mmCIF file of C-alpha atoms in Angstrom:
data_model
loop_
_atom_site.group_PDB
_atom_site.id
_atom_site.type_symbol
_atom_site.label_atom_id
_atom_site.label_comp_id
_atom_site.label_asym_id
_atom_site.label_seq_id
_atom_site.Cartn_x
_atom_site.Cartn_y
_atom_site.Cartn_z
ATOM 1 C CA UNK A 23 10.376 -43.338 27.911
ATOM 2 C CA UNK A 24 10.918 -40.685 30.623
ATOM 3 C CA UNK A 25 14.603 -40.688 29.479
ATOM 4 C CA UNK A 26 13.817 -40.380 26.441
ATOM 5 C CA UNK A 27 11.424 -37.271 26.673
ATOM 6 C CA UNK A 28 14.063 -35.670 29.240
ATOM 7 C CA UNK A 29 16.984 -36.372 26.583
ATOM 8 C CA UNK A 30 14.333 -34.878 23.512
ATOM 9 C CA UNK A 31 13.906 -31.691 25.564
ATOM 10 C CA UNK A 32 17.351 -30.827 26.636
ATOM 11 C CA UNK A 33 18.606 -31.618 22.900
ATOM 12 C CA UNK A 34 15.298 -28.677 22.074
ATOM 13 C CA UNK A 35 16.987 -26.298 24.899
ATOM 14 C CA UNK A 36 20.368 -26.911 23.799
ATOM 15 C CA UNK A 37 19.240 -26.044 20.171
ATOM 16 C CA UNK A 38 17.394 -23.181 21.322
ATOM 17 C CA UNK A 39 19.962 -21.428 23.432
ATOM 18 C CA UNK A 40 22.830 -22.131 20.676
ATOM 19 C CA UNK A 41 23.799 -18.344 19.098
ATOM 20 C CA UNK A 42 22.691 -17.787 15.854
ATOM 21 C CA UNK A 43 25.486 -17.621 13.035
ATOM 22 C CA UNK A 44 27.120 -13.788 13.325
ATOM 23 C CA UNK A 45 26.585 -11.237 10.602
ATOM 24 C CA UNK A 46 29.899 -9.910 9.123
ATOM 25 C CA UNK A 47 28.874 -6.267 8.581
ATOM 26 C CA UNK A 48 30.750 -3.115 7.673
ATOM 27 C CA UNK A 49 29.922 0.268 8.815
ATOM 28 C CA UNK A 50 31.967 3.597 6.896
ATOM 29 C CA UNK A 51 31.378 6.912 7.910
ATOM 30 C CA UNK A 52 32.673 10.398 7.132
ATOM 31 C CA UNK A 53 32.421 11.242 10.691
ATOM 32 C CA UNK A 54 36.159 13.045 12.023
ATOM 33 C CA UNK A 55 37.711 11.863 15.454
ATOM 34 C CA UNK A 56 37.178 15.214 16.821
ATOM 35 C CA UNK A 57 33.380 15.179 16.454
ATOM 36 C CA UNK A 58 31.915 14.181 19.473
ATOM 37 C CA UNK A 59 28.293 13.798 17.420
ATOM 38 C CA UNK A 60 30.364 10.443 15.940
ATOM 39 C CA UNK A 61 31.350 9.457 18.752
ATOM 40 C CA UNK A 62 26.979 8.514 19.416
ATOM 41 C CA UNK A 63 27.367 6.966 15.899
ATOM 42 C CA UNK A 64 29.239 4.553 16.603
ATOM 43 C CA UNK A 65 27.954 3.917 20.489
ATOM 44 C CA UNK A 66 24.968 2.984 18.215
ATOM 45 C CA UNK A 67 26.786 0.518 16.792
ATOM 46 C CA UNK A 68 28.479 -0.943 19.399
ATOM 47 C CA UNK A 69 25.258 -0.963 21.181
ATOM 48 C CA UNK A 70 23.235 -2.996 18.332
ATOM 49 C CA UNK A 71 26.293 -4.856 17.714
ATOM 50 C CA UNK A 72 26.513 -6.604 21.051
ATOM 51 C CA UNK A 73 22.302 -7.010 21.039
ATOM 52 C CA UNK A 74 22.359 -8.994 17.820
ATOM 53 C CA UNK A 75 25.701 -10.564 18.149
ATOM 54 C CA UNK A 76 26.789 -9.303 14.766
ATOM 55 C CA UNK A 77 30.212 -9.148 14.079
ATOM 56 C CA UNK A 78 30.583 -5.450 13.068
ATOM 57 C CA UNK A 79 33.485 -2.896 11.719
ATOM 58 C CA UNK A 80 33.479 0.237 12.196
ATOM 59 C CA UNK A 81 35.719 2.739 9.933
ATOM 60 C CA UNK A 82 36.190 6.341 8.562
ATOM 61 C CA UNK A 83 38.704 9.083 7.759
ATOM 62 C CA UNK A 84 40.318 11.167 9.789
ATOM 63 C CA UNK A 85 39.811 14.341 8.191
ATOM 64 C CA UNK A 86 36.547 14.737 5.729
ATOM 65 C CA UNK A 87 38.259 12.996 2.897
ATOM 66 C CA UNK A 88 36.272 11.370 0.114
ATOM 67 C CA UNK A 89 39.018 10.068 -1.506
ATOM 68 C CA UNK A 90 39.951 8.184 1.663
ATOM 69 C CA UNK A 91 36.556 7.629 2.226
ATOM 70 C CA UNK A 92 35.992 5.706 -0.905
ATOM 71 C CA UNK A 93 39.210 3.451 -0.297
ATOM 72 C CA UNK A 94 37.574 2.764 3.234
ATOM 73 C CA UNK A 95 34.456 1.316 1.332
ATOM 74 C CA UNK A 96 36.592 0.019 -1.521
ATOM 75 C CA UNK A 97 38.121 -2.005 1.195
ATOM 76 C CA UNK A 98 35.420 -3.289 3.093
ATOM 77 C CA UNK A 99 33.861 -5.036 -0.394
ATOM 78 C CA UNK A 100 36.590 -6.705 -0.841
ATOM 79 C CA UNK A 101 36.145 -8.016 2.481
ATOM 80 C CA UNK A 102 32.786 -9.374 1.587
ATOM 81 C CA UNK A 103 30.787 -8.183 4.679
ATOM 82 C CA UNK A 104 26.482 -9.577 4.438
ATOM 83 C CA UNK A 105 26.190 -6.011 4.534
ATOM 84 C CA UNK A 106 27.277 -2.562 4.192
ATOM 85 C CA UNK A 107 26.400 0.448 6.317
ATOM 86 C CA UNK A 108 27.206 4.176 4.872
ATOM 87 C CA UNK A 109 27.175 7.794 5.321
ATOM 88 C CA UNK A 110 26.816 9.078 2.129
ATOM 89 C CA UNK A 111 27.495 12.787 2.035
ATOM 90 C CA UNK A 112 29.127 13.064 -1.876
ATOM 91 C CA UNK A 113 27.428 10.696 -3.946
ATOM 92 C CA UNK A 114 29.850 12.032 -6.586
ATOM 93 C CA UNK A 115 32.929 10.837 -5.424
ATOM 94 C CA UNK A 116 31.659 7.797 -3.678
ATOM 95 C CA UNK A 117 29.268 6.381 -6.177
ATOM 96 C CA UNK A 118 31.070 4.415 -7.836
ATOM 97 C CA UNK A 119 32.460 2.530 -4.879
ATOM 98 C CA UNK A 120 28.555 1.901 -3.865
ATOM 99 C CA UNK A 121 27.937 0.840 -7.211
ATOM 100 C CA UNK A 122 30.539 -1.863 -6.881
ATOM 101 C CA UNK A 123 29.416 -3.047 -3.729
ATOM 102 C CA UNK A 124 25.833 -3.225 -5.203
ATOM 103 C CA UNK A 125 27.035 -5.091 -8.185
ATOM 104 C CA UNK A 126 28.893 -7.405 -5.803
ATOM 105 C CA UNK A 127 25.145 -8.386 -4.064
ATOM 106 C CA UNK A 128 25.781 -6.676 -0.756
ATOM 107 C CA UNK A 129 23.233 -4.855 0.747
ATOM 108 C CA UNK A 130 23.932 -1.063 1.346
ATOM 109 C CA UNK A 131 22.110 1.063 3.888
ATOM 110 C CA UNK A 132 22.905 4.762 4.014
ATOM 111 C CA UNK A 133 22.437 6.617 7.527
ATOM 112 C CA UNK A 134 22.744 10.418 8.220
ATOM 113 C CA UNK A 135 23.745 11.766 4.360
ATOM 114 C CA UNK A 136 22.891 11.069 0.936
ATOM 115 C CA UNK A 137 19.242 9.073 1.200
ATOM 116 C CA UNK A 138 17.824 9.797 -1.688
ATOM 117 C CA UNK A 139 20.969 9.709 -3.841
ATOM 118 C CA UNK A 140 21.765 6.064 -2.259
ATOM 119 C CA UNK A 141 18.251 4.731 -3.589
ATOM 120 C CA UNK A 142 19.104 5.981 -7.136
ATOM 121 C CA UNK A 143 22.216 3.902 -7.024
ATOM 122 C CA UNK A 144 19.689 0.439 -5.394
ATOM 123 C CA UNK A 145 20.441 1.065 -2.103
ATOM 124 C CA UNK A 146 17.910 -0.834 0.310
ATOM 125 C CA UNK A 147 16.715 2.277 2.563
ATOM 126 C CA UNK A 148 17.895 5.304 4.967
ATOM 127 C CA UNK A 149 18.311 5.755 8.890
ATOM 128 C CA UNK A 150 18.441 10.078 9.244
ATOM 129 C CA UNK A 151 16.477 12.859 8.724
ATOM 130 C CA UNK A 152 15.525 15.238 5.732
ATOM 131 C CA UNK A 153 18.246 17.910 5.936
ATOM 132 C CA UNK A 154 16.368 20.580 3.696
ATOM 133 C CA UNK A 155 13.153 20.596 5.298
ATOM 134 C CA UNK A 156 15.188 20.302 9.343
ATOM 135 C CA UNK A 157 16.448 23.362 7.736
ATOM 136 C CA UNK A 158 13.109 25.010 7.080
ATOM 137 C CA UNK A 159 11.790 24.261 10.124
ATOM 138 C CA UNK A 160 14.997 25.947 12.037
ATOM 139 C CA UNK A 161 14.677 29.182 9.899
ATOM 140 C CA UNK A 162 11.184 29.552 10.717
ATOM 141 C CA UNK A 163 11.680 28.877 13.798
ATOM 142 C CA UNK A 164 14.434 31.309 14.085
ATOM 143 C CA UNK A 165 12.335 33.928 11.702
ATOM 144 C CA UNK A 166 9.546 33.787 14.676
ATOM 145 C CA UNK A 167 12.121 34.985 16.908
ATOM 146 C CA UNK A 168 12.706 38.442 14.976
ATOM 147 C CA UNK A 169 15.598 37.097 13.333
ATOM 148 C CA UNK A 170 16.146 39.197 9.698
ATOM 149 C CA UNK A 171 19.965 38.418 9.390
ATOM 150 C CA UNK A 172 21.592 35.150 9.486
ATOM 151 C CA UNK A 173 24.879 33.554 9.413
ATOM 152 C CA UNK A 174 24.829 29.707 8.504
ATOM 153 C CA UNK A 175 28.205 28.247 10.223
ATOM 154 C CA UNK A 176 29.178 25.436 7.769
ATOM 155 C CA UNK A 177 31.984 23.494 8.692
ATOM 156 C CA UNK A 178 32.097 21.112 5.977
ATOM 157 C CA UNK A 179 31.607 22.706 2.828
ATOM 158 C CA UNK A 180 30.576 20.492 0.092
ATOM 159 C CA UNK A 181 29.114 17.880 2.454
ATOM 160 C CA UNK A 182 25.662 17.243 0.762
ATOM 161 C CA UNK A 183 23.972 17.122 4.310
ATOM 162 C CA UNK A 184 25.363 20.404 5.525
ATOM 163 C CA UNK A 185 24.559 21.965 2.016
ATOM 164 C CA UNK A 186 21.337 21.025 2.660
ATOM 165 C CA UNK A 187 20.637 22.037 5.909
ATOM 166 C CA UNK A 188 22.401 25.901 4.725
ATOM 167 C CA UNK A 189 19.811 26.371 1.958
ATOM 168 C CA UNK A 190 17.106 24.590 3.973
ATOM 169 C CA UNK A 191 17.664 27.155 6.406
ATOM 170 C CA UNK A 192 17.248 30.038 3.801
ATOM 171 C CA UNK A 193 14.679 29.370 2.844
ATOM 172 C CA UNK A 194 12.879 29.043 6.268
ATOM 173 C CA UNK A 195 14.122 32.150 7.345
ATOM 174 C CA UNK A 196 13.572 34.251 4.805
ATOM 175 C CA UNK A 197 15.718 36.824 5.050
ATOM 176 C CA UNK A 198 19.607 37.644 4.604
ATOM 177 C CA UNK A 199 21.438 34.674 4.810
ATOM 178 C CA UNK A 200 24.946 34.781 4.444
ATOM 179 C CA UNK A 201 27.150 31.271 4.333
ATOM 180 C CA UNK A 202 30.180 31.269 6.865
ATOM 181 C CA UNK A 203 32.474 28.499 5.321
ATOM 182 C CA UNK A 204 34.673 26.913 8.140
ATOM 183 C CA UNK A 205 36.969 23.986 8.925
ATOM 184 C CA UNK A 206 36.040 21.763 11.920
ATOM 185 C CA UNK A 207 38.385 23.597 14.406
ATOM 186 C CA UNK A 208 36.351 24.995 17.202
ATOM 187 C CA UNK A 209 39.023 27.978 17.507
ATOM 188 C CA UNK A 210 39.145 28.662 14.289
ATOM 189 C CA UNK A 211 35.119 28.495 14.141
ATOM 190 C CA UNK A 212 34.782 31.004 17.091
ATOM 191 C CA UNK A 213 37.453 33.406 15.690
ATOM 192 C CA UNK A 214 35.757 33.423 12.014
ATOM 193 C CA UNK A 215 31.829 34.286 13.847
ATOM 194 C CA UNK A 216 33.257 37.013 16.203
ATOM 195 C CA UNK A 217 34.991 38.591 13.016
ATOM 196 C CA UNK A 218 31.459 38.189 10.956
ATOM 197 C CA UNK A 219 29.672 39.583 14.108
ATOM 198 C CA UNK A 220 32.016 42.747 13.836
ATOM 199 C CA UNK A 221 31.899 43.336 10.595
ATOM 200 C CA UNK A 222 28.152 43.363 9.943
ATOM 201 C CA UNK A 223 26.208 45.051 13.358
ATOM 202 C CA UNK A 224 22.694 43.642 11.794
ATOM 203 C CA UNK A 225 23.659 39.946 12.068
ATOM 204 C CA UNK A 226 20.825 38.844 14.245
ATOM 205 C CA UNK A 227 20.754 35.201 13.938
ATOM 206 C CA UNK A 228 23.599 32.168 14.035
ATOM 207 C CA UNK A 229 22.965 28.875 12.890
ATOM 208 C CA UNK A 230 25.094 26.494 13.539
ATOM 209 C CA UNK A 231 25.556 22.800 11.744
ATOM 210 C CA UNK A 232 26.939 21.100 14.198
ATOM 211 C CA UNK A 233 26.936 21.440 18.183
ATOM 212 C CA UNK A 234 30.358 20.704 19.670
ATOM 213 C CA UNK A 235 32.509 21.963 16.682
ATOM 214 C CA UNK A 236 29.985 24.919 15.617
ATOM 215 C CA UNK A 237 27.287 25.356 18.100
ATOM 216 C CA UNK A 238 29.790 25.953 21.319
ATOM 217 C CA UNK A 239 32.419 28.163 19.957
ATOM 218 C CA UNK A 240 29.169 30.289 18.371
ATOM 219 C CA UNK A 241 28.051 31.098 21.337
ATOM 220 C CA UNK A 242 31.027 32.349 22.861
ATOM 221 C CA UNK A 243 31.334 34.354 20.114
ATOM 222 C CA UNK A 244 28.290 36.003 21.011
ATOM 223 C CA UNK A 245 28.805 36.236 24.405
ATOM 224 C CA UNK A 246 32.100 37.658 23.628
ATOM 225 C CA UNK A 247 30.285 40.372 21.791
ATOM 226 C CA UNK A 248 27.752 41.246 24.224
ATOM 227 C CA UNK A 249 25.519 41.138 21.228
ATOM 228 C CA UNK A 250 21.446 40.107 21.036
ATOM 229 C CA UNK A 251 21.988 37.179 18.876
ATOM 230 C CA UNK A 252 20.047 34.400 18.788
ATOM 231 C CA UNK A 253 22.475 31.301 18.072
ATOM 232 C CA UNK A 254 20.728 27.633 17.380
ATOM 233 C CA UNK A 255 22.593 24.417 15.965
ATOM 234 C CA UNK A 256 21.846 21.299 14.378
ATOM 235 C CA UNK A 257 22.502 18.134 16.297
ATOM 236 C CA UNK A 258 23.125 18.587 20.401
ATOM 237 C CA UNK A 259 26.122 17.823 22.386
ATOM 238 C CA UNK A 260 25.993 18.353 26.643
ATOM 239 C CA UNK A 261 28.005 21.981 26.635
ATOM 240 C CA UNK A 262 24.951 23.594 23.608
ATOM 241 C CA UNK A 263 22.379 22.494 25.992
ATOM 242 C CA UNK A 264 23.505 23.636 28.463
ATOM 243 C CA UNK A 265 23.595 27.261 27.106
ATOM 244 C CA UNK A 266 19.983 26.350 26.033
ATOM 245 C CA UNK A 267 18.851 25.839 30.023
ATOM 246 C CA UNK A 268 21.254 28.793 30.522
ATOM 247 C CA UNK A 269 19.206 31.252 27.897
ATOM 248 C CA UNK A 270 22.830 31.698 26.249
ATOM 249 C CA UNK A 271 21.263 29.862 22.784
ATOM 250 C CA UNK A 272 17.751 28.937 21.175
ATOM 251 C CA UNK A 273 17.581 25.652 20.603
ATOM 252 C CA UNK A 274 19.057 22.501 19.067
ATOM 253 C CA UNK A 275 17.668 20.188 16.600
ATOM 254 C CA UNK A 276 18.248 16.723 17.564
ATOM 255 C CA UNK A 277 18.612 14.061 14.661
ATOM 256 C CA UNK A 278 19.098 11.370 17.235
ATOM 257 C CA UNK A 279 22.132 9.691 16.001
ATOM 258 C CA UNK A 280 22.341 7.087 18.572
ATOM 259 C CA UNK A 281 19.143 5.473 16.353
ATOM 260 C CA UNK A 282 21.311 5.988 13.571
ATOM 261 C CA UNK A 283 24.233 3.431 14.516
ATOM 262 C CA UNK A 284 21.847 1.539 16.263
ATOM 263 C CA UNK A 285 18.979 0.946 13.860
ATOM 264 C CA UNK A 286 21.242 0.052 10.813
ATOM 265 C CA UNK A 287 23.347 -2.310 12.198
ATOM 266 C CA UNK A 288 19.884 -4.341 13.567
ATOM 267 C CA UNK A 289 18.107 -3.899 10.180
ATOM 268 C CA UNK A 290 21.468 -5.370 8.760
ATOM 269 C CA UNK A 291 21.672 -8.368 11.119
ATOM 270 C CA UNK A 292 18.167 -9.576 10.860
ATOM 271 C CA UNK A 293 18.505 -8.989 6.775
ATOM 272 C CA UNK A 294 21.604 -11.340 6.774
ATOM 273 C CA UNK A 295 19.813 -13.849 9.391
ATOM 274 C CA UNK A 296 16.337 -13.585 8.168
ATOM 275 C CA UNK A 297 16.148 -11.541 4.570
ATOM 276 C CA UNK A 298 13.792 -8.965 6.652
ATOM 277 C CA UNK A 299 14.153 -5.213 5.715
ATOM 278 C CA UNK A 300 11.945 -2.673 5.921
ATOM 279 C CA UNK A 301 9.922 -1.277 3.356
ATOM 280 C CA UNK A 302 11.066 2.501 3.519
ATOM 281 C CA UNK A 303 13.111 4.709 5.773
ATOM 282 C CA UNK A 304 13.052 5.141 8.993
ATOM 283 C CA UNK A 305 13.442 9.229 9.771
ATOM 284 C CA UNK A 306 15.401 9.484 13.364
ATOM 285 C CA UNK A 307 14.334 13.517 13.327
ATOM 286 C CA UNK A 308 14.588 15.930 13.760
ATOM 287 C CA UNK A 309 13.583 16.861 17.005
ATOM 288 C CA UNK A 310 13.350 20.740 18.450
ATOM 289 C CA UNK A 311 15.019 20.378 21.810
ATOM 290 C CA UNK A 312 14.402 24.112 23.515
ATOM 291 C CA UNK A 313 15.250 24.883 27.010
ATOM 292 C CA UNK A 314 12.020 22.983 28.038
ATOM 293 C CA UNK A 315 13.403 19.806 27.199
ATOM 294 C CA UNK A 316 17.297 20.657 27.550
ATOM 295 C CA UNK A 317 17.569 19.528 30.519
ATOM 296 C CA UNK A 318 16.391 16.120 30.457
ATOM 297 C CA UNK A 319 18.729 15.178 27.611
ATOM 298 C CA UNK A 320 21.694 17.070 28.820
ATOM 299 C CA UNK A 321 23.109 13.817 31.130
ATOM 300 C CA UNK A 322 22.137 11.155 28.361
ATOM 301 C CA UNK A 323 23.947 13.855 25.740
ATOM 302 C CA UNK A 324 26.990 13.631 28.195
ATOM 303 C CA UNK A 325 27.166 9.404 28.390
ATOM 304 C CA UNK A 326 27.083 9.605 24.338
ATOM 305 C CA UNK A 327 23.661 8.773 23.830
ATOM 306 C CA UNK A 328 21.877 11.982 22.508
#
């Protein structure tokens, strides 16, 4: 009998100790190779990909490129993934690949763009942050300061986030704000704010949509200048906060992408193992990161984490 009840329990512990079946699940993004704020992404990923044991992909274009983008998602269906995990920054040109995904019964969850235009289409919810009102809050925030007039560094035109954030912005601030349209080149960022500095002396105020491609070449703009400009950016890399603890820029809104990779791939797993999902969106920030709190985040911002 003691046999027996030894044999029973080790067969339990065996059971219980076995790995649970993986998750096949796909994750596109329109984040660029040379955008460090992707780079957390996907250490999200990797991070809640080795926690759940999911077997997870990770893709997305090299340049911000619907068309490719759409091919990238096109291709994952096809792969039949238990689920599907999506920026979602043109819902124009990559609805209908969502669509067919939907239609094929795999479950879509959009992180960082394009929320509320996923759920029109049936996707099941959103990891990221409301661009518009982040925006609000940074032009009022910026307004406070004694800022009258604004440039709004926006290096992905036509990206519904960074639209967003733009007239968000605006409308926070509430006075002249004047759209800078860039590429993603740091250099070519930096050249285009110190010639918008110089040719208006009022400019007061730069806000920046991204920190290492916008934020860092901003303020050495500004330095540059030896202008009294207050400079601020979305999203945080080590080098912005650094100017932040140095008094060289405002602040930095933190969206906490890390929680972005890392919360949607979980969701996904325990969807595909359990049917669990939540029952609305979770909203990773934003968070106003001044030089009060810089400098606790500037190490964890430098090992790809904030």
């Amino acid at each position: 009998m003691k046999m027996f009840v030894k044999g029973a329990l080790a067969a339990c512990a065996m059971s219980v100790a076995a790995p649970a079946i993986a998750q096949d699940i796909s994750v596109v993004t329109h984040g660029q190779a040379n955008d460090a704020f992707w780079s957390v992404v996907k250490a999200g990923v990797d991070a809640a990909a080795a926690d759940t044991g999911a077997n997870v992909s990770y893709n997305s274009p090299e340049t911000f490129d619907m068309v490719l983008m759409s091919q990238l998602i096109d291709a994952a269906v096809n792969e039949e993934p238990d689920g599907l995990i999506i920026s979602f920054p043109d819902p124009d040109a990559l609805g209908p690949s969502v669509e067919r995904a939907i239609a094929a019964g795999i479950p879509v969850i959009t992180i960082n763009a394009g929320g509320a235009q996923g759920r029109e289409l049936g996707t099941a919810m959103h990891v990221g942050q409301d661009e518009y009102d982040a925006g609000v809050a940074a032009g009022a925030a910026l307004a406070k300061m004694g800022g009258s007039n604004a440039i709004c560094v926006n290096q992905e035109v036509g990206n519904l986030s960074l639209d967003q954030r733009c007239a968000g912005f605006a409308e926070g601030f509430g006075g002249k704000v004047t759209v800078l349209p860039t590429t993603n080149d740091p250099a070519e960022i930096e050249s285009k704010v110190t010639a918008a500095l110089a040719s208006d002396e009022s400019v007061d105020t730069v806000m920046a949509l991204g920190a290492s491609t916008a934020g860092e070449p901003s303020v050495a703009a500004v330095k540059a200048s030896g202008r009294d400009v207050n400079v601020a950016t979305f999203d945080l890399s080590a080098g912005f906060l650094q100017s932040i603890v140095d008094g060289d820029a405002a602040f930095a809104l933190d969206q906490q992408q890390y929680l972005q990779g890392y919360m949607s791939v979980s969701v996904m797993a325990l969807q595909g193992k359990f049917g669990l999902m939540p029952g609305g969106d979770i909203a990773s920030g934003p968070n106003l990161i001044t030089a009060e709190k810089a400098a606790q985040v500037i190490d964890l911002s430098a090992q790809g984490i904030r």
